[in-house]
Amino acid sequence: MSVPILLFASYADAFGARRLEVPVTAPCAVSALIEALRAMPGGDCLPAKPLVAVNQAFATPASIVGPSDEVALIPPVAGG
């Protein structure tokens, strides 16, 4: 099974897409999704603890993701 991941800004640039299908066994922890992303081309851009949202709410590495959940990687943002 695969989980769709929405990518924005620098993450979309690094992975070369605004959406990726990440092959994992669902349900799975957010940390498993991050490890699968790190193994993909562009995955080296991810910080040690990337910010992840599941169903439009911030998630922890232990948060569980199901097959119908919306997952988004939130890139670092600078302001001024």
Coordinates of C-alpha atoms in Angstrom, one line a residue:
M1 CA 0.0 0.0 0.0
S2 CA 1.1 3.6 -0.4
V3 CA 0.3 6.8 1.4
P4 CA 0.0 10.1 -0.5
I5 CA 2.3 12.8 0.8
L6 CA 1.7 16.5 -0.1
L7 CA 4.9 18.5 -0.5
F8 CA 5.3 22.3 -0.5
A9 CA 8.0 24.9 -1.3
S10 CA 11.5 23.6 -0.8
Y11 CA 10.3 20.0 -0.2
A12 CA 8.5 20.0 -3.5
D13 CA 11.6 21.3 -5.2
A14 CA 13.9 18.7 -3.6
F15 CA 11.6 15.8 -4.5
G16 CA 10.6 17.2 -7.9
A17 CA 6.9 16.8 -7.2
R18 CA 4.1 18.3 -5.2
R19 CA 2.7 14.9 -4.3
L20 CA 4.4 11.6 -3.7
E21 CA 3.0 8.1 -3.2
V22 CA 5.1 6.5 -0.4
P23 CA 5.1 2.7 -0.2
V24 CA 4.5 1.6 3.4
T25 CA 2.4 -0.8 5.3
A26 CA -0.6 1.0 6.7
P27 CA -1.5 1.8 9.3
C28 CA 2.0 3.1 10.2
A29 CA 3.6 5.7 12.3
V30 CA 4.6 9.1 10.9
S31 CA 8.2 8.1 11.7
A32 CA 8.0 5.2 9.2
L33 CA 6.7 7.5 6.5
I34 CA 9.7 9.9 7.2
E35 CA 12.2 7.0 6.9
A36 CA 10.6 5.9 3.6
L37 CA 10.9 9.5 2.3
R38 CA 14.5 9.7 3.4
A39 CA 15.2 6.6 1.2
M40 CA 13.8 8.4 -1.9
P41 CA 15.7 10.7 -4.2
G42 CA 15.6 14.1 -2.6
G43 CA 15.1 12.7 0.9
D44 CA 18.4 14.0 2.1
C45 CA 16.7 17.5 2.3
L46 CA 14.6 16.5 5.3
P47 CA 15.7 17.8 8.7
A48 CA 16.1 15.6 11.7
K49 CA 12.6 16.3 12.8
P50 CA 10.4 17.5 9.9
L51 CA 7.1 19.0 10.7
V52 CA 4.2 16.8 9.5
A53 CA 0.5 17.3 9.4
V54 CA -2.0 14.5 9.3
N55 CA -5.6 15.5 8.3
Q56 CA -4.6 19.2 8.7
A57 CA -3.4 18.8 12.3
F58 CA 0.3 18.7 13.4
A59 CA 1.4 15.2 14.1
T60 CA 4.1 13.6 16.2
P61 CA 6.5 10.8 15.0
A62 CA 4.3 8.3 16.9
S63 CA 1.1 9.5 15.3
I64 CA -0.6 6.7 13.3
V65 CA -1.4 7.2 9.6
G66 CA -4.2 5.2 7.9
P67 CA -4.7 4.6 4.2
S68 CA -7.3 7.4 3.8
D69 CA -5.4 10.1 5.8
E70 CA -4.1 13.2 4.2
V71 CA -0.4 13.7 5.1
A72 CA 1.6 16.9 4.4
L73 CA 5.2 17.8 5.0
I74 CA 5.5 21.3 6.2
P75 CA 8.7 23.0 5.1
P76 CA 10.7 25.5 7.2
V77 CA 9.3 29.0 6.7
A78 CA 11.2 32.3 7.1
G79 CA 9.5 35.5 7.8
G80 CA 10.4 39.1 8.3

